[in-house]
Tab-separated table of C-alpha atoms in Angstrom:
chain	number	residue	atom	x	y	z
B	123	MET	CA	52.668	103.888	1.954
B	124	ASN	CA	56.087	102.557	2.547
B	125	ILE	CA	59.128	104.479	1.781
B	126	LYS	CA	59.435	102.831	-1.789
B	127	GLU	CA	55.977	104.046	-2.924
B	128	ARG	CA	56.791	107.509	-1.297
B	129	TYR	CA	59.745	107.632	-3.384
B	130	LYS	CA	57.860	106.763	-6.797
B	131	LEU	CA	55.531	109.588	-5.898
B	132	LEU	CA	58.104	111.877	-5.374
B	133	LEU	CA	59.386	110.986	-8.857
B	134	LEU	CA	55.949	111.360	-10.400
B	135	VAL	CA	55.574	114.721	-8.875
B	136	VAL	CA	58.925	115.876	-10.094
B	137	PHE	CA	58.252	115.220	-13.219
B	138	PHE	CA	55.179	116.709	-13.511
B	139	LEU	CA	56.531	120.214	-11.991
B	140	VAL	CA	59.115	120.045	-15.205
B	141	ALA	CA	56.585	119.459	-17.201
B	142	TYR	CA	54.492	122.130	-16.126
B	143	TYR	CA	56.446	124.859	-15.204
B	144	VAL	CA	59.678	124.472	-17.090
B	145	PRO	CA	59.474	127.131	-20.336
B	146	TRP	CA	60.611	124.759	-23.278
B	147	SER	CA	59.567	127.170	-26.089
B	148	HIS	CA	62.405	129.242	-24.850
B	149	GLU	CA	65.641	129.386	-27.041
B	150	ILE	CA	67.955	128.816	-24.291
B	151	ILE	CA	66.049	125.834	-22.476
B	152	ARG	CA	65.494	124.055	-26.161
B	153	GLN	CA	68.799	124.081	-26.946
B	154	ALA	CA	69.899	122.894	-23.798
B	155	GLY	CA	67.102	120.273	-24.294
B	156	LEU	CA	68.916	119.440	-27.447
B	157	GLU	CA	72.300	119.049	-26.005
B	158	ALA	CA	71.303	116.686	-23.412
B	159	PHE	CA	70.187	113.838	-25.872
B	160	MET	CA	72.929	115.131	-28.110
B	161	MET	CA	75.480	114.169	-25.600
B	162	LEU	CA	73.676	111.137	-24.872
B	163	GLN	CA	73.757	110.031	-28.043
B	164	GLU	CA	77.608	110.927	-28.512
B	165	TYR	CA	77.749	108.565	-25.661
B	166	ALA	CA	75.838	105.717	-27.050
B	167	ARG	CA	78.013	105.816	-30.025
B	168	GLU	CA	81.351	106.384	-28.271
B	169	HIS	CA	81.424	104.799	-25.220
B	170	VAL	CA	78.722	102.299	-24.902
B	171	LEU	CA	79.873	99.121	-27.079
B	172	THR	CA	83.730	99.943	-26.832
B	173	CYS	CA	83.941	100.547	-23.240
B	174	LEU	CA	81.094	99.744	-20.837
B	175	ILE	CA	80.039	96.532	-22.414
B	176	PRO	CA	83.218	94.970	-22.098
B	177	ALA	CA	83.794	96.578	-18.544
B	178	PHE	CA	80.270	95.446	-18.006
B	179	PHE	CA	81.314	91.411	-18.857
B	180	ILE	CA	84.718	91.930	-16.727
B	181	ALA	CA	82.366	92.957	-13.596
B	182	GLY	CA	80.472	90.105	-14.008
B	183	ALA	CA	83.369	87.916	-14.671
B	184	ILE	CA	85.011	89.159	-11.049
B	185	ALA	CA	81.477	88.674	-9.497
B	186	VAL	CA	81.403	85.060	-10.485
B	187	PHE	CA	84.958	83.722	-11.488
B	188	VAL	CA	87.069	85.354	-9.053
B	189	SER	CA	87.518	83.861	-5.573
B	190	GLN	CA	86.174	85.896	-2.717
B	191	ALA	CA	88.909	84.752	-1.152
B	192	SER	CA	91.351	85.988	-3.247
B	193	VAL	CA	89.615	89.467	-3.300
B	194	LEU	CA	89.942	89.353	0.628
B	195	LYS	CA	93.207	88.506	0.027
B	196	TYR	CA	94.752	91.527	-1.869
B	197	PHE	CA	91.907	93.836	-1.543
B	198	GLY	CA	89.919	93.298	1.695
B	199	ALA	CA	89.976	95.326	5.036
B	200	GLN	CA	92.251	92.891	6.687
B	201	ALA	CA	94.789	92.827	3.706
B	202	ASN	CA	98.661	93.935	3.377
B	203	LYS	CA	97.918	97.515	3.112
B	204	LEU	CA	101.378	98.160	0.951
B	205	LEU	CA	100.348	95.509	-1.314
B	206	SER	CA	96.790	96.493	-1.628
B	207	TYR	CA	97.068	99.966	-2.194
B	208	SER	CA	99.907	99.905	-4.573
B	209	VAL	CA	98.109	97.661	-6.651
B	210	ALA	CA	94.974	99.770	-6.597
B	211	SER	CA	96.483	103.342	-7.062
B	212	VAL	CA	98.699	102.226	-10.463
B	213	SER	CA	95.776	100.204	-11.871
B	214	GLY	CA	95.181	103.128	-14.184
B	215	THR	CA	98.370	102.813	-16.144
B	216	ILE	CA	96.744	99.087	-17.227
B	217	LEU	CA	93.311	100.414	-17.538
B	218	ALA	CA	92.418	103.467	-19.891
B	219	VAL	CA	89.212	103.775	-19.167
B	220	CYS	CA	86.913	106.940	-18.314
B	221	SER	CA	85.035	107.672	-14.866
B	222	CYS	CA	82.148	105.860	-16.137
B	223	THR	CA	83.466	102.696	-17.960
B	224	VAL	CA	85.363	102.326	-14.428
B	225	LEU	CA	82.025	101.715	-12.675
B	226	PRO	CA	81.461	98.549	-13.261
B	227	LEU	CA	85.163	97.485	-12.413
B	228	PHE	CA	84.213	98.731	-9.014
B	229	ALA	CA	80.982	97.508	-8.393
B	230	GLY	CA	82.843	94.054	-9.160
B	231	ILE	CA	85.407	94.288	-6.692
B	232	TYR	CA	83.091	96.049	-4.012
B	233	SER	CA	80.560	93.512	-4.331
B	234	ARG	CA	83.291	90.767	-3.837
B	235	GLY	CA	84.085	92.181	-0.501
B	236	ALA	CA	86.989	94.458	-1.080
B	237	GLY	CA	87.750	97.130	1.432
B	238	ILE	CA	86.682	100.641	0.813
B	239	GLY	CA	90.089	101.920	0.655
B	240	PRO	CA	91.573	99.577	-1.851
B	241	ALA	CA	88.200	99.720	-4.067
B	242	THR	CA	88.099	103.704	-3.750
B	243	ALA	CA	91.727	104.109	-4.635
B	244	PHE	CA	90.566	101.613	-7.912
B	245	LEU	CA	87.768	103.719	-8.452
B	246	TYR	CA	89.983	107.238	-8.731
B	247	SER	CA	93.095	105.794	-10.344
B	248	GLY	CA	90.999	103.652	-13.091
B	249	PRO	CA	90.521	107.104	-15.048
B	250	ALA	CA	92.527	109.260	-13.305
B	251	ILE	CA	96.048	107.747	-13.910
B	252	ASN	CA	95.685	107.266	-17.594
B	253	VAL	CA	98.871	106.777	-19.339
B	254	LEU	CA	98.096	108.063	-22.815
B	255	ALA	CA	95.970	111.112	-21.387
B	256	ILE	CA	98.919	111.892	-19.154
B	257	VAL	CA	101.286	111.916	-22.380
B	258	PHE	CA	98.618	113.897	-24.055
B	259	THR	CA	98.394	116.395	-21.577
B	260	ALA	CA	101.901	116.788	-21.609
B	261	ARG	CA	102.280	117.477	-25.156
B	262	VAL	CA	98.932	119.970	-25.655
B	263	LEU	CA	99.411	121.379	-22.206
B	264	GLY	CA	102.880	121.423	-21.394
B	265	TRP	CA	105.341	118.777	-19.621
B	266	GLN	CA	104.728	120.832	-16.631
B	267	LEU	CA	101.188	120.037	-16.079
B	268	GLY	CA	101.774	116.505	-17.360
B	269	LEU	CA	104.325	115.550	-14.783
B	270	ALA	CA	101.923	117.413	-11.936
B	271	ARG	CA	99.080	115.253	-12.918
B	272	ALA	CA	100.965	111.810	-13.212
B	273	ILE	CA	102.549	112.493	-9.271
B	274	GLY	CA	99.241	114.021	-7.815
B	275	ALA	CA	97.062	111.156	-9.284
B	276	ILE	CA	99.133	108.599	-8.166
B	277	PHE	CA	99.318	110.166	-4.337
B	278	PHE	CA	95.557	110.972	-4.533
B	279	ALA	CA	94.840	107.205	-5.119
B	280	VAL	CA	96.391	106.343	-2.035
B	281	ILE	CA	95.340	109.309	0.020
B	282	ILE	CA	91.703	108.839	-1.095
B	283	GLY	CA	91.983	104.904	-0.352
B	284	LEU	CA	93.300	105.471	3.280
B	285	SER	CA	91.281	108.489	4.031
B	286	MET	CA	88.161	106.390	3.373
B	287	HIS	CA	89.630	103.255	4.807
B	288	PHE	CA	90.154	105.543	8.099
B	289	ILE	CA	86.852	107.377	8.038
B	290	PHE	CA	84.562	103.933	7.807
B	291	ARG	CA	87.099	101.241	9.078
B	292	LYS	CA	84.058	99.989	11.477
B	293	GLU	CA	82.071	99.424	8.367
B	294	ASP	CA	85.006	97.529	6.652
B	295	GLU	CA	85.493	95.744	9.844
B	296	GLN	CA	81.945	94.292	9.771
B	297	ARG	CA	81.954	93.693	6.069
B	298	ALA	CA	85.271	91.517	6.458
B	299	ALA	CA	83.930	89.721	9.477
B	300	GLY	CA	80.719	88.662	7.854
B	301	ALA	CA	82.923	87.477	4.652
B	302	MET	CA	84.646	85.247	7.168
B	303	HIS	CA	81.470	83.218	7.796
B	304	LEU	CA	81.046	82.421	4.104
B	305	PRO	CA	81.443	78.834	2.630
B	306	GLU	CA	84.768	77.766	0.955
B	307	GLU	CA	84.925	78.327	-2.879
B	308	GLU	CA	84.410	75.192	-5.104
B	309	ASP	CA	86.996	73.682	-6.999
B	310	THR	CA	86.610	74.954	-10.710
B	311	GLY	CA	88.799	72.480	-12.321
B	312	ARG	CA	90.818	75.362	-13.383
B	313	SER	CA	94.205	76.811	-12.251
B	314	LEU	CA	95.263	79.920	-11.150
B	315	VAL	CA	97.263	80.723	-14.427
B	316	GLN	CA	94.368	79.802	-16.456
B	317	GLU	CA	91.818	81.697	-14.598
B	318	SER	CA	94.532	85.093	-14.750
B	319	PHE	CA	94.720	84.605	-18.558
B	320	PHE	CA	91.236	84.599	-19.059
B	321	MET	CA	91.206	87.740	-17.285
B	322	LEU	CA	93.884	89.351	-19.019
B	323	VAL	CA	91.767	88.609	-22.344
B	324	LEU	CA	89.034	90.448	-21.230
B	325	ILE	CA	91.117	93.532	-19.873
B	326	LEU	CA	92.999	93.612	-23.370
B	327	ILE	CA	89.622	93.360	-25.291
B	328	LEU	CA	88.835	96.518	-23.128
B	329	ILE	CA	91.462	98.422	-24.003
B	330	PHE	CA	92.083	98.098	-27.491
B	331	ALA	CA	88.242	98.337	-27.888
B	332	ALA	CA	88.259	101.438	-26.234
B	333	PHE	CA	91.283	102.814	-27.400
B	334	ALA	CA	90.778	106.511	-28.222
B	335	ARG	CA	92.294	108.158	-31.411
B	336	PRO	CA	95.321	109.889	-30.979
B	337	SER	CA	95.976	113.537	-31.712
B	338	ALA	CA	97.893	114.101	-35.361
B	339	ASP	CA	101.405	114.853	-33.772
B	340	ALA	CA	101.036	111.885	-31.366
B	341	ALA	CA	103.709	109.317	-31.537
B	342	MET	CA	103.858	106.762	-33.946
B	343	VAL	CA	103.125	103.970	-31.611
B	344	TRP	CA	99.986	105.451	-30.689
B	345	GLN	CA	98.938	106.132	-34.129
B	346	THR	CA	99.982	102.340	-34.875
B	347	ILE	CA	97.776	100.607	-32.144
B	348	PHE	CA	94.587	102.494	-33.070
B	349	ASN	CA	95.116	101.628	-36.651
B	350	LEU	CA	95.376	97.712	-35.654
B	351	LYS	CA	92.759	98.221	-32.737
B	352	TRP	CA	90.162	96.199	-34.403
B	353	SER	CA	92.221	93.571	-35.771
B	354	ILE	CA	94.107	93.306	-32.638
B	355	THR	CA	90.333	93.363	-30.757
B	356	GLY	CA	89.062	90.575	-33.482
B	357	ILE	CA	91.808	88.246	-32.482
B	358	LEU	CA	91.166	88.664	-28.871
B	359	LEU	CA	87.673	87.936	-29.393
B	360	VAL	CA	88.853	84.526	-31.122
B	361	LEU	CA	91.077	83.663	-28.092
B	362	LEU	CA	88.387	83.896	-26.003
B	363	GLY	CA	85.670	81.972	-27.656
B	364	PHE	CA	88.260	79.193	-27.599
B	365	ILE	CA	88.696	79.880	-23.842
B	366	LEU	CA	85.192	79.994	-23.020
B	367	TYR	CA	84.268	76.924	-24.862
B	368	SER	CA	87.631	74.873	-23.596
B	369	TRP	CA	87.829	75.784	-19.714
B	370	PHE	CA	84.255	76.839	-18.658
B	371	LYS	CA	81.038	74.750	-18.040
B	372	ARG	CA	77.560	75.854	-19.737
B	373	GLU	CA	76.419	76.520	-15.723
B	374	GLU	CA	79.461	78.928	-15.008
B	375	LEU	CA	78.735	81.082	-18.725
B	376	SER	CA	75.198	81.340	-17.671
B	377	GLN	CA	76.077	82.634	-14.460
B	378	TRP	CA	78.455	84.903	-15.878
B	379	VAL	CA	75.673	86.534	-18.284
B	380	ASP	CA	73.080	86.841	-15.189
B	381	SER	CA	75.984	88.532	-13.362
B	382	THR	CA	76.768	91.062	-16.156
B	383	TRP	CA	73.199	91.764	-16.682
B	384	GLY	CA	72.585	92.500	-12.944
B	385	PHE	CA	75.317	95.185	-13.166
B	386	MET	CA	73.829	96.294	-16.384
B	387	LYS	CA	70.233	96.868	-14.778
B	388	GLN	CA	71.505	98.759	-11.692
B	389	ILE	CA	74.165	100.724	-13.677
B	390	PHE	CA	72.868	101.921	-17.019
B	391	PRO	CA	69.590	103.941	-16.336
B	392	LEU	CA	71.411	105.732	-13.790
B	393	LEU	CA	74.346	106.722	-16.121
B	394	PHE	CA	72.105	107.598	-18.807
B	395	ALA	CA	69.797	109.729	-16.629
B	396	GLY	CA	73.402	111.538	-14.970
B	397	VAL	CA	74.492	111.886	-18.829
B	398	ILE	CA	71.083	113.700	-19.860
B	399	PHE	CA	71.364	115.982	-17.040
B	400	ALA	CA	75.219	117.026	-17.220
B	401	GLY	CA	74.031	117.742	-20.697
B	402	PHE	CA	71.016	120.061	-20.258
B	403	PHE	CA	73.520	122.269	-17.772
B	404	LEU	CA	76.868	121.936	-19.086
B	405	GLY	CA	76.602	120.458	-22.722
B	406	ARG	CA	79.189	118.869	-25.151
B	407	PRO	CA	82.439	120.890	-25.502
B	408	GLY	CA	82.286	123.701	-27.303
B	409	GLU	CA	78.253	123.894	-27.534
B	410	THR	CA	76.385	126.184	-25.608
B	411	ALA	CA	73.595	124.791	-22.821
B	412	LEU	CA	72.067	126.304	-19.901
B	413	ILE	CA	75.673	127.081	-18.462
B	414	PRO	CA	77.923	128.615	-21.377
B	415	GLU	CA	81.472	127.618	-21.020
B	416	ARG	CA	82.422	130.779	-20.861
B	417	TYR	CA	80.961	131.765	-17.471
B	418	ILE	CA	83.110	129.030	-16.181
B	419	ALA	CA	86.257	130.374	-17.673
B	420	ASP	CA	85.486	133.851	-15.865
B	421	LEU	CA	84.758	132.166	-12.520
B	422	VAL	CA	88.587	130.095	-12.505
B	423	GLY	CA	91.059	132.790	-13.707
B	424	GLY	CA	93.987	133.591	-11.849
B	425	ASN	CA	95.004	131.058	-8.823
B	426	SER	CA	92.514	132.510	-6.210
B	427	LEU	CA	90.857	130.144	-3.189
B	428	GLN	CA	87.372	130.669	-4.980
B	429	ALA	CA	88.749	130.017	-8.672
B	430	ASN	CA	90.550	126.447	-7.723
B	431	VAL	CA	87.541	125.626	-5.325
B	432	ILE	CA	84.789	126.551	-8.459
B	433	ALA	CA	87.063	124.341	-10.848
B	434	ALA	CA	87.131	121.596	-8.483
B	435	LEU	CA	83.518	121.762	-8.171
B	436	ALA	CA	82.429	122.138	-11.836
B	437	SER	CA	84.898	119.132	-12.602
B	438	ALA	CA	83.186	116.824	-10.261
B	439	LEU	CA	79.867	117.672	-12.256
B	440	MET	CA	81.108	117.879	-15.653
B	441	TYR	CA	81.547	114.534	-17.493
B	442	PHE	CA	85.036	114.166	-19.300
B	443	ALA	CA	85.698	111.218	-21.394
B	444	THR	CA	88.875	109.886	-21.893
B	445	LEU	CA	91.191	112.510	-23.433
B	446	THR	CA	88.481	115.252	-24.047
B	447	GLU	CA	89.296	116.954	-20.975
B	448	VAL	CA	92.787	117.975	-22.790
B	449	PRO	CA	91.199	119.999	-25.737
B	450	ILE	CA	88.255	121.482	-22.914
B	451	LEU	CA	91.186	122.953	-20.823
B	452	GLN	CA	93.019	124.098	-23.540
B	453	GLY	CA	90.316	126.165	-24.748
B	454	LEU	CA	89.496	127.417	-21.584
B	455	LEU	CA	93.309	128.159	-20.668
B	456	GLY	CA	93.138	130.140	-23.816
B	457	SER	CA	89.932	132.280	-22.215
B	458	GLY	CA	91.986	132.708	-19.303
B	459	MET	CA	92.085	130.205	-16.898
B	460	GLY	CA	94.739	130.006	-14.340
B	461	GLN	CA	97.352	127.190	-14.412
B	462	GLY	CA	96.375	126.233	-10.702
B	463	PRO	CA	92.451	125.623	-11.569
B	464	ALA	CA	93.705	123.860	-14.844
B	465	LEU	CA	95.908	121.095	-12.429
B	466	THR	CA	92.865	120.960	-9.953
B	467	MET	CA	90.342	119.898	-12.801
B	468	LEU	CA	92.767	117.492	-14.533
B	469	LEU	CA	92.856	115.865	-11.014
B	470	ALA	CA	89.160	115.774	-10.109
B	471	GLY	CA	87.624	115.935	-13.386
B	472	PRO	CA	88.525	112.516	-14.950
B	473	ALA	CA	87.504	110.772	-11.848
B	474	LEU	CA	84.511	112.391	-11.224
B	475	SER	CA	81.022	113.215	-13.028
B	476	LEU	CA	77.610	113.770	-12.048
B	477	PRO	CA	76.494	110.442	-14.173
B	478	ASN	CA	79.513	108.314	-11.829
B	479	LEU	CA	78.642	109.795	-8.638
B	480	ILE	CA	74.825	108.981	-9.361
B	481	VAL	CA	76.127	105.255	-9.845
B	482	ILE	CA	78.661	105.260	-7.070
B	483	GLY	CA	75.667	106.167	-4.798
B	484	SER	CA	73.774	103.188	-5.578
B	485	VAL	CA	77.037	100.807	-5.035
B	486	MET	CA	78.352	101.885	-1.880
B	487	GLY	CA	75.707	104.512	-0.375
B	488	TRP	CA	75.478	108.590	-0.692
B	489	LYS	CA	77.460	108.923	2.937
B	490	LYS	CA	80.345	107.488	0.934
B	491	THR	CA	80.018	108.636	-1.941
B	492	GLY	CA	79.762	112.047	-0.717
B	493	THR	CA	82.887	111.766	1.278
B	494	PHE	CA	84.971	110.448	-1.604
B	495	ALA	CA	83.856	113.225	-3.775
B	496	GLY	CA	84.524	115.770	-1.134
B	497	ILE	CA	88.150	114.454	-0.622
B	498	ILE	CA	88.774	114.588	-4.207
B	499	VAL	CA	87.432	118.377	-3.844
B	500	VAL	CA	89.754	119.138	-1.154
B	501	LEU	CA	92.552	117.646	-2.136
B	502	SER	CA	92.221	118.915	-5.921
B	503	THR	CA	91.676	122.483	-4.522
B	504	ILE	CA	95.075	122.236	-1.806
B	505	VAL	CA	97.116	120.774	-5.096
B	506	GLY	CA	96.053	123.556	-7.886
B	507	ILE	CA	96.692	126.662	-5.355
B	508	ALA	CA	100.294	125.013	-4.141
B	509	TYR	CA	101.210	124.553	-8.114
B	510	GLY	CA	99.572	127.560	-9.047
B	511	ALA	CA	101.740	129.490	-6.471
B	512	ILE	CA	104.799	127.411	-7.940
B	513	VAL	CA	104.387	128.214	-11.624
B	514	ALA	CA	103.596	131.562	-10.968
């Protein structure tokens, strides 16, 4: 029996043991199971069509239409470090996406030969450096936490990227050496301006389609954008149709669809499995699952090393959709959570979750994924302790 077949057998055994031994008739277990599928339904309704589907098409476009030479020039292992990390570390100010939505984009640039450093800097900054979320944090939780989150997230992206590059530099060099032997890209007949405009339209569709409802007391500009989001998205879709009809060949569009489908097949099953698992153990905000939220609040009071470590580990498993981390933390702070652990969760939570760790592992391997998560947990803990001591 080969390894693949043994893996299938192990899954069957696990499913059998769960079905046989888990006391599904117990009220708490039944509630946790309901929360798992309620969370999956909420995720499907609020994120799949408006966030993930546009992100998958962007990833497919990157894989098909973006020249690998261009990716290697700006994000490859041999690229100018100042340029690549500068672009990667502030990408979140452009893409207001959550930790799961950024996964197809990360998979796209990494599969095209991007270095592990810039790719993981982008992976962290995409959900962490969200202008709307930072403004929302400052308004609801105080300007001190908002400012600390903004500064910490930018520096985290650079530090994480440089650390991953240093740790896995030999593998990066091997990937770069392999990429140099690839044949030259064929002339597509499109200018750089045209291809850049095409990608910009795709990104704008993602931004406006996924634009979250602002709070009632948010600035008028955010309210206006939200009210016009579908009108703007519709105009962008019409523009996209014109671009595809005028600038692209039928064969290229077919390759784009195939590439997008490939990413979807790889990511969707793992993502949904992770959401169900997270919902079963942690539940939705304000709802009771296997592990009640009040237990987490009890563990992260004050500013001790234990409280910050627990906050970092809990946020690494919990799923935070864009902006949802703010009301969750507002409730936890009201229950006695310390300011240090709060910043720890703000820095670790949006970039990590159980669903996205499962998917990242399938893209770049579990060793790199564990290292990526470990760096974020350690950095978040250190910064949380320091911030808690300052504001105490």
